[in-house]
PDB file of C-alpha atoms in Angstrom:
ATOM      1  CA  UNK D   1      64.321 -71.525 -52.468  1.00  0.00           C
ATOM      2  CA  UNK D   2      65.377 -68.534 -53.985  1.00  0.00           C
ATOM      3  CA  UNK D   3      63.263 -67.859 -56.401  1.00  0.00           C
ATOM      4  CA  UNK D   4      60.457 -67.431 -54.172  1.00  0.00           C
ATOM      5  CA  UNK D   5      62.001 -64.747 -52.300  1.00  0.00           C
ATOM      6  CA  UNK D   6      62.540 -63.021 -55.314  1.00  0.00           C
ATOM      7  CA  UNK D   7      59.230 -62.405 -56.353  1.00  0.00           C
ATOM      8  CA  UNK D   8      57.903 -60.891 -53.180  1.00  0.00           C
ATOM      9  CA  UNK D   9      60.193 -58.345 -53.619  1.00  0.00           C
ATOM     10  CA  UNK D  10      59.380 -57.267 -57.647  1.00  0.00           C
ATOM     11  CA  UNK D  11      56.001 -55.325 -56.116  1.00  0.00           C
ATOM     12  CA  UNK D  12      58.099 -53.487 -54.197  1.00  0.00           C
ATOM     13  CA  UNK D  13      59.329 -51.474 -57.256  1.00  0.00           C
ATOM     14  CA  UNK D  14      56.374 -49.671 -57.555  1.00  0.00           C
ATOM     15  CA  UNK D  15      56.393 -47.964 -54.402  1.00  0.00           C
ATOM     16  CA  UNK D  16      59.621 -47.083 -54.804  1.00  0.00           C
ATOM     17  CA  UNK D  17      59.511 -45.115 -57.910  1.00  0.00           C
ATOM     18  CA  UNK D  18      57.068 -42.799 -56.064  1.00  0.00           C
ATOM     19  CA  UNK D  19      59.753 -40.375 -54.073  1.00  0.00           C
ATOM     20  CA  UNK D  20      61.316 -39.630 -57.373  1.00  0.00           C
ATOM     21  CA  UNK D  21      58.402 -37.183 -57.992  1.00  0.00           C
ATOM     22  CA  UNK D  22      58.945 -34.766 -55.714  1.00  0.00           C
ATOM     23  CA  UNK D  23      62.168 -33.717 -57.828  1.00  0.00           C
ATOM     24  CA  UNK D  24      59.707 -32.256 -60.185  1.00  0.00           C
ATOM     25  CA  UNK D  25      59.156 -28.548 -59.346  1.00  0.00           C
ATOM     26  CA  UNK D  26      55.352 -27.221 -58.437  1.00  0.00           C
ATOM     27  CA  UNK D  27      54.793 -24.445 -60.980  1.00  0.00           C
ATOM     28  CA  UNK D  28      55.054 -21.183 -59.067  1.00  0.00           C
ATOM     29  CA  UNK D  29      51.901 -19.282 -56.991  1.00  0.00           C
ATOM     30  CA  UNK D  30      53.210 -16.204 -58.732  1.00  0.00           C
ATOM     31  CA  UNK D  31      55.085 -16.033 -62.803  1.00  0.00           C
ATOM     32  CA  UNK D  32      58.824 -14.895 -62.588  1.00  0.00           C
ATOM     33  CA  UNK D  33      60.059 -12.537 -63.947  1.00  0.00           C
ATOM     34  CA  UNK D  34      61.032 -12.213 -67.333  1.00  0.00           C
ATOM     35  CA  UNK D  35      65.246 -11.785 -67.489  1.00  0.00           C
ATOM     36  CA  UNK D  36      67.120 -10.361 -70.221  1.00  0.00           C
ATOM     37  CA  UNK D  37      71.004  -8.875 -70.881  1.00  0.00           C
ATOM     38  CA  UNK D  38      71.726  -4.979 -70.913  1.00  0.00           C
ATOM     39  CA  UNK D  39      75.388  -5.267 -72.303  1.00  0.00           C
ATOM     40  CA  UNK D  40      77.647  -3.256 -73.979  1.00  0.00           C
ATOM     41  CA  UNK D  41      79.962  -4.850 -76.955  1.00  0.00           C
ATOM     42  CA  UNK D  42      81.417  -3.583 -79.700  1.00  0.00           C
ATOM     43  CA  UNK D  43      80.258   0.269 -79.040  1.00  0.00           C
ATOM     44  CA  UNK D  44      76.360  -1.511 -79.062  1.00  0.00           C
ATOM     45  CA  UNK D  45      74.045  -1.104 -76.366  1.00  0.00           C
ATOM     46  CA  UNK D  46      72.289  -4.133 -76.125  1.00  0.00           C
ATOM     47  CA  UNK D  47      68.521  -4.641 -74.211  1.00  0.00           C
ATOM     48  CA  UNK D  48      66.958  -7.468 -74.750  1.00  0.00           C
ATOM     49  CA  UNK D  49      66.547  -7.785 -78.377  1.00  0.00           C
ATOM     50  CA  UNK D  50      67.103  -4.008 -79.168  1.00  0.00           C
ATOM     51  CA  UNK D  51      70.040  -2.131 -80.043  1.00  0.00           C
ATOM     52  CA  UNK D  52      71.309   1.259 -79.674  1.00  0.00           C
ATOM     53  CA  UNK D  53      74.479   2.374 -81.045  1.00  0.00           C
ATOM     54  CA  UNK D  54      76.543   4.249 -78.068  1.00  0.00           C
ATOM     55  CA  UNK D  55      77.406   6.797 -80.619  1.00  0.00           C
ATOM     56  CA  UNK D  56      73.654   7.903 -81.150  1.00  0.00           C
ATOM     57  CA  UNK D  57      73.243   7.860 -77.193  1.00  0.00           C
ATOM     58  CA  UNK D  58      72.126  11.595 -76.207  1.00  0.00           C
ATOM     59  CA  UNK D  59      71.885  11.320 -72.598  1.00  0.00           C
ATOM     60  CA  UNK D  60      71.096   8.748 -69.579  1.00  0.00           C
ATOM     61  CA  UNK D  61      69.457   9.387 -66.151  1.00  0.00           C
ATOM     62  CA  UNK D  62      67.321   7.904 -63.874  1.00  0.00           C
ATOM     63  CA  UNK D  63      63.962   9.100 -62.700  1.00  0.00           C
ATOM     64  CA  UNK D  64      60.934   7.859 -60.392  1.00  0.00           C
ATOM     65  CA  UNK D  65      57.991   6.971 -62.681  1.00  0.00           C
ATOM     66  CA  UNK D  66      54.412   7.378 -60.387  1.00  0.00           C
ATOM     67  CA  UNK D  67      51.523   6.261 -61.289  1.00  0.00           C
ATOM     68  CA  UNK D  68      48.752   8.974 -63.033  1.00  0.00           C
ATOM     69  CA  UNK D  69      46.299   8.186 -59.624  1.00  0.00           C
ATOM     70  CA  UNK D  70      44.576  11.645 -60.305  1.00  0.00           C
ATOM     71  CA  UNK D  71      44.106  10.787 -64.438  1.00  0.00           C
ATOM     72  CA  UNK D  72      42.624   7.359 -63.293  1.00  0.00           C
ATOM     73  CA  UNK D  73      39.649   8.718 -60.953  1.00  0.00           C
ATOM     74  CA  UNK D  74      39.110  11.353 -63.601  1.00  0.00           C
ATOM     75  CA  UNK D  75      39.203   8.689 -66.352  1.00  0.00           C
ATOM     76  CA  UNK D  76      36.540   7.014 -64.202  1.00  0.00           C
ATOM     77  CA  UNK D  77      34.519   9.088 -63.754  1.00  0.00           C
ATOM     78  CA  UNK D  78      33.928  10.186 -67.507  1.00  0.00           C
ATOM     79  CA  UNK D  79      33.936   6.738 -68.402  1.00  0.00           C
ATOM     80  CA  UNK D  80      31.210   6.320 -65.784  1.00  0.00           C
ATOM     81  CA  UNK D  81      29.071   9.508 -67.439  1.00  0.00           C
ATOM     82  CA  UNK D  82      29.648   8.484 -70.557  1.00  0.00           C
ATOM     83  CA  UNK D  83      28.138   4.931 -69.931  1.00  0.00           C
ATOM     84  CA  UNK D  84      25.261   6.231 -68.396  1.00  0.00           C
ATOM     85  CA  UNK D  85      24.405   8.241 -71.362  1.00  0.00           C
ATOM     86  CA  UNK D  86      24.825   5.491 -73.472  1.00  0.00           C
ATOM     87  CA  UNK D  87      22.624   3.174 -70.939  1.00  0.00           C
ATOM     88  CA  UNK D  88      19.642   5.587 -70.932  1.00  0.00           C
ATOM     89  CA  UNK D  89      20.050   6.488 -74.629  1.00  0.00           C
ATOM     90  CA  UNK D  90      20.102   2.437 -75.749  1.00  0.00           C
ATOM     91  CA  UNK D  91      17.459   1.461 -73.043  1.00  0.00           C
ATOM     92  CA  UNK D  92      14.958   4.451 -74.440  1.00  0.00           C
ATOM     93  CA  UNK D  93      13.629   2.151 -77.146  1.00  0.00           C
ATOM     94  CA  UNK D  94      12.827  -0.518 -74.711  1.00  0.00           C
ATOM     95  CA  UNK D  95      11.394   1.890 -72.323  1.00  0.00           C
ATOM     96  CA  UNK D  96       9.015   3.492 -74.996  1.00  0.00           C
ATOM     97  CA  UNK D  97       8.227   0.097 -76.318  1.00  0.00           C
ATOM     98  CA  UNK D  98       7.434  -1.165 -73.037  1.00  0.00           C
ATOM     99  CA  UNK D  99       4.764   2.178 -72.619  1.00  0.00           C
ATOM    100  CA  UNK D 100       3.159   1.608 -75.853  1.00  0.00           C
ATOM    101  CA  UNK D 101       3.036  -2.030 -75.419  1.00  0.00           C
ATOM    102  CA  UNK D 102       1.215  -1.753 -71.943  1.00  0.00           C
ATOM    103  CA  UNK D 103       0.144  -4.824 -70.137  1.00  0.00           C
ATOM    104  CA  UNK D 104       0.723  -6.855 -73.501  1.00  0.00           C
ATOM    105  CA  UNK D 105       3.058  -9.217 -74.102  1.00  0.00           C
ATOM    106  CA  UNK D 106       5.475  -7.282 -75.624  1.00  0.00           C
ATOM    107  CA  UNK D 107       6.123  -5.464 -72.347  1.00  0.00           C
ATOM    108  CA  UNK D 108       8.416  -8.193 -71.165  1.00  0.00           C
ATOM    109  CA  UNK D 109       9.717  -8.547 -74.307  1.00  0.00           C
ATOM    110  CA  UNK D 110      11.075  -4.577 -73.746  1.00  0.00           C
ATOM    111  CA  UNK D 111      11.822  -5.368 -69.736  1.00  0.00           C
ATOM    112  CA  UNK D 112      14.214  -8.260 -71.171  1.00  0.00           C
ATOM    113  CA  UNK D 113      15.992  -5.641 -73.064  1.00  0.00           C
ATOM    114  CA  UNK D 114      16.397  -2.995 -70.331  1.00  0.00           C
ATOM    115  CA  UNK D 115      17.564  -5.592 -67.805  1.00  0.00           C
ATOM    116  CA  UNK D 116      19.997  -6.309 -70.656  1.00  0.00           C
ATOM    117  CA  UNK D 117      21.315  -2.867 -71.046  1.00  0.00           C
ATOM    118  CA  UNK D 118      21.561  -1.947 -67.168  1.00  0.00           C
ATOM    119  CA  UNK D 119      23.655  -5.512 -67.525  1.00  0.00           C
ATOM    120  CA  UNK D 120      25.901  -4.333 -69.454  1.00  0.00           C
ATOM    121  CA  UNK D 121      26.376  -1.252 -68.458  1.00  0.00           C
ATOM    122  CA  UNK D 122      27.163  -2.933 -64.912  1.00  0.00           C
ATOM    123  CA  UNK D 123      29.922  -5.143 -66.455  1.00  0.00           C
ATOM    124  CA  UNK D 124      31.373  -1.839 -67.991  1.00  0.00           C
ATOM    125  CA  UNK D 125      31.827  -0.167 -64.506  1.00  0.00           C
ATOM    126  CA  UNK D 126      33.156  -3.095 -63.056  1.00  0.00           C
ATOM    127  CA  UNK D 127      36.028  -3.150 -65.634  1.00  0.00           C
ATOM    128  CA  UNK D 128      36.177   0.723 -65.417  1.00  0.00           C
ATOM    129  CA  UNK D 129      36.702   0.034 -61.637  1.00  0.00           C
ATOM    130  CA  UNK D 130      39.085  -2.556 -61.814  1.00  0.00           C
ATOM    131  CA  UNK D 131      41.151  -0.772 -64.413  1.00  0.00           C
ATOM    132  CA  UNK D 132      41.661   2.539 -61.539  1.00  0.00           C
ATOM    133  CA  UNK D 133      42.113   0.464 -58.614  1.00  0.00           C
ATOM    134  CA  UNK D 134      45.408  -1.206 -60.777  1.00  0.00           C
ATOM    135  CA  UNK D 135      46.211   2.506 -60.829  1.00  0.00           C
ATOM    136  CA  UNK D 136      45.851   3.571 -57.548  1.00  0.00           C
ATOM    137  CA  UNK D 137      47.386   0.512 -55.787  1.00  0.00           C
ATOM    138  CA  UNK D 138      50.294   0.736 -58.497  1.00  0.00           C
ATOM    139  CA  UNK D 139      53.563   1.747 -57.170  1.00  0.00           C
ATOM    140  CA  UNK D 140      55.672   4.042 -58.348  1.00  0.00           C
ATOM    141  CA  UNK D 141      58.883   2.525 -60.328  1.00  0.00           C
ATOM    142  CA  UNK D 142      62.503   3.703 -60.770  1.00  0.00           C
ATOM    143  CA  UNK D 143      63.637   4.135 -64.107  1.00  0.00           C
ATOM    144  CA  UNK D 144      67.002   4.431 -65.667  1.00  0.00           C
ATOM    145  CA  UNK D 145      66.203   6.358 -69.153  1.00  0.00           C
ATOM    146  CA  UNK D 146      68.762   6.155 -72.195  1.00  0.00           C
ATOM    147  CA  UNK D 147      67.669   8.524 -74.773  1.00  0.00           C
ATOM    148  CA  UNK D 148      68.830   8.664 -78.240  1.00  0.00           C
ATOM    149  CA  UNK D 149      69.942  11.187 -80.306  1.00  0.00           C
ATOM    150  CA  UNK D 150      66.311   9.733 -82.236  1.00  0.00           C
ATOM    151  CA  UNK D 151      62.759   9.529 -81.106  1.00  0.00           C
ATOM    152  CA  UNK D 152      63.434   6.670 -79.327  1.00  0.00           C
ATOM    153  CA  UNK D 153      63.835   5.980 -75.274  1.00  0.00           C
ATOM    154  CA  UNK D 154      64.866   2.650 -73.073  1.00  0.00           C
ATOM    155  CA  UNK D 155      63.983   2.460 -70.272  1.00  0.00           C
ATOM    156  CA  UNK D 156      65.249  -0.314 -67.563  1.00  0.00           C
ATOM    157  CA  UNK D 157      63.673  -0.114 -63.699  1.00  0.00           C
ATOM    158  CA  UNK D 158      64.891  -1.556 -60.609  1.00  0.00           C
ATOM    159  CA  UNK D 159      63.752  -1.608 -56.991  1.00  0.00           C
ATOM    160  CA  UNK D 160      67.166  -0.564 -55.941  1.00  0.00           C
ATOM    161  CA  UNK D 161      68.056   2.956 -57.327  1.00  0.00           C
ATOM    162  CA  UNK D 162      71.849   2.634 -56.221  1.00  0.00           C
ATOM    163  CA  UNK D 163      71.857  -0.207 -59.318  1.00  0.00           C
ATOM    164  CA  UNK D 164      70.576   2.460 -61.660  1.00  0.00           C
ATOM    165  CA  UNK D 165      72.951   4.537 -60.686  1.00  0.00           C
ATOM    166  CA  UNK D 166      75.716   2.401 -61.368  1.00  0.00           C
ATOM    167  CA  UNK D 167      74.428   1.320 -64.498  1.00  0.00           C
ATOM    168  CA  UNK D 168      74.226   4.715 -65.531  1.00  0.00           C
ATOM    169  CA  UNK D 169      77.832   4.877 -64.598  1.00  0.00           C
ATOM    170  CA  UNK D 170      78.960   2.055 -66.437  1.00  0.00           C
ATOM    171  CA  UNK D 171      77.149   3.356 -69.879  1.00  0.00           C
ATOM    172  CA  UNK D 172      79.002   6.887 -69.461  1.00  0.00           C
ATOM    173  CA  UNK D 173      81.804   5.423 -68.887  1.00  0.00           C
ATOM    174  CA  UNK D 174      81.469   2.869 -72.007  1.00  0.00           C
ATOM    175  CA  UNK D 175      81.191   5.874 -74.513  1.00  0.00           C
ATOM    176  CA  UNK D 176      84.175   7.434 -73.328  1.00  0.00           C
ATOM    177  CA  UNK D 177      86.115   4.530 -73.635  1.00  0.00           C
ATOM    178  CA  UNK D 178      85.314   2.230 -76.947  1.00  0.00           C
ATOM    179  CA  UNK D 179      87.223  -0.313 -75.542  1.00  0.00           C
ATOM    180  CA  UNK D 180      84.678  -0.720 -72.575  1.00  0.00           C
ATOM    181  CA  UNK D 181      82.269  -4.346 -72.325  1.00  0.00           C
ATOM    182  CA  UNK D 182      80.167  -4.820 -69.332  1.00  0.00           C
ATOM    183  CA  UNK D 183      77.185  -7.472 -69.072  1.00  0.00           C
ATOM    184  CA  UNK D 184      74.402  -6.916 -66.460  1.00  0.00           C
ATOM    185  CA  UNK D 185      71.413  -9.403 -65.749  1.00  0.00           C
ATOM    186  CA  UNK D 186      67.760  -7.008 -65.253  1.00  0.00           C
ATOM    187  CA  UNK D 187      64.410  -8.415 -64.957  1.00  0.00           C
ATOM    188  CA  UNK D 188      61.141  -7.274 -67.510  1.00  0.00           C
ATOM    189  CA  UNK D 189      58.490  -5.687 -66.667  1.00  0.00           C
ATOM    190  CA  UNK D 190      55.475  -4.489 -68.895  1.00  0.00           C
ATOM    191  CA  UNK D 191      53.282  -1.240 -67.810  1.00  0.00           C
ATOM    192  CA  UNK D 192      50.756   0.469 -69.855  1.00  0.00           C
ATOM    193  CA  UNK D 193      51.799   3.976 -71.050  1.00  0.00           C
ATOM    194  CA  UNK D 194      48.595   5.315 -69.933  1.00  0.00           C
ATOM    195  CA  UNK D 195      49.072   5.043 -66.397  1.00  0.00           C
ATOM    196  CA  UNK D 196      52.592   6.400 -65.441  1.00  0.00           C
ATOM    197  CA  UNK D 197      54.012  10.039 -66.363  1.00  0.00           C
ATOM    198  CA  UNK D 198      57.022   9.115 -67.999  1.00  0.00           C
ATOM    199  CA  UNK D 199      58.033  12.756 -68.432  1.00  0.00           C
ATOM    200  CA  UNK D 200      58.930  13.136 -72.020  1.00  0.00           C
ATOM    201  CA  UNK D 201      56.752  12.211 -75.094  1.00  0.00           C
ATOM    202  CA  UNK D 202      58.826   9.146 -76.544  1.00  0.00           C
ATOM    203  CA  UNK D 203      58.517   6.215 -78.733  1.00  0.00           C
ATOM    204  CA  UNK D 204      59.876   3.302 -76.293  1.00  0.00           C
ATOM    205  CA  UNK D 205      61.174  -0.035 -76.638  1.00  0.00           C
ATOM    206  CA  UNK D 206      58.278  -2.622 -75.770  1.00  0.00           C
ATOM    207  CA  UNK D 207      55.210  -4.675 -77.016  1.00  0.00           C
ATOM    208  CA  UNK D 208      52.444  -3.020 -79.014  1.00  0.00           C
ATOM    209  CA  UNK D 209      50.422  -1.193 -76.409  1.00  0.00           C
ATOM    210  CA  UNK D 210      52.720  -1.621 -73.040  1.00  0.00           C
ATOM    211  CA  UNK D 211      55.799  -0.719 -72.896  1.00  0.00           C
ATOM    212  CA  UNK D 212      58.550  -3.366 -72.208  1.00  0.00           C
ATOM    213  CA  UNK D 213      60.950  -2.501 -68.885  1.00  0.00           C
ATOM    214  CA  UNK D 214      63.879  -4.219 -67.793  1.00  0.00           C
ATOM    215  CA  UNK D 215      64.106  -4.096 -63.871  1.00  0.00           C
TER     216      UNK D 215
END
């Protein structure tokens, strides 16, 4: 008799495997945030993957970055002149074509191509408009700057300017004293150059194109 009750109960396995799915984590609506080290050891600043020597260090101070809102609508609207000179100037040769060819055939032949051209042109000012409404809707970042006694800048942002400050404390006190090791935790954040006054001309530490940021 008990090997019959046995077996009822082997299907039941299945079922019961299902609740260990939920352990699993859903991938997130939204990508963290990139996190990386800003340390000092050895009389080495350390971000990320870079280093900066504390003796080459010329100064460090924090600063609001905004966003270049005014340079965005201007960009804008030369882009937009610029592609409606282009437009008329590339849809000319269907627009003559389509004169000279009359009621022919060939005069939806040279339609084809000016529906093209307006086409593209339309995809270019939607990309043109994306690319300033990213601008204007940006908001404006503090920025902890370390400057080197080189043409080279880090920068690391934060939402909370007291942190700044207190990392700006740490790294003036660090090369006054050699001695001095601290660790910190700061998130990444990439911007493009373009849109933000960062005050200074500088080569900074970051992709090719953007500019890397710890926050």
């Amino acid at each position: 008799m008990p090997a019959p009750t046995s077996q009822p109960t082997a299907p039941a396995a299945g079922p019961a495997a299902a609740p260990g799915m939920p352990d699993v984590p859903a991938p997130p609506a939204h990508p963290a945030p990139v996190r990386l080290d800003l340390r000092v050891s050895k009389r080495i600043l350390w971000i990320g993957a870079a280093v900066y020597p504390l003796a080459n260090i010329a100064r460090v101070y924090t600063f609001v970055m905004r966003p270049k809102r005014k340079e965005a609508v201007l960009r804008f609207l030369r882009y937009t002149a610029v592609t409606m000179i282009v437009g008329f100037l590339a849809m000319l040769p269907g627009l003559l074509a389509s004169i000279n060819a009359g009621g022919g055939g060939g005069n939806s032949g040279a339609a084809g191509y000016v529906v093209f051209v307006w086409i593209v042109a339309a995809a270019a000012e939607i990309y043109f408009l994306i690319e300033m409404i990213g601008v204007l809707t940006a908001a404006p970042q503090h920025v902890l700057a370390i400057e080197t006694s080189g043409a080279s800048t880090a920068l690391v942002t934060s939402q909370d300017p007291r942190y700044l400050d207190q990392i700006v404390g740490q790294i003036s006190y660090a090369i006054d004293h050699p001695d001095v090791e601290f660790k910190v935790t700061v998130e990444s954040l990439t911007v493009s150059p373009k849109n933000y006054y960062f005050g200074d001309n500088v080569n900074m530490y970051g992709g090719s194109g953007n500019v890397g940021i710890g926050g």
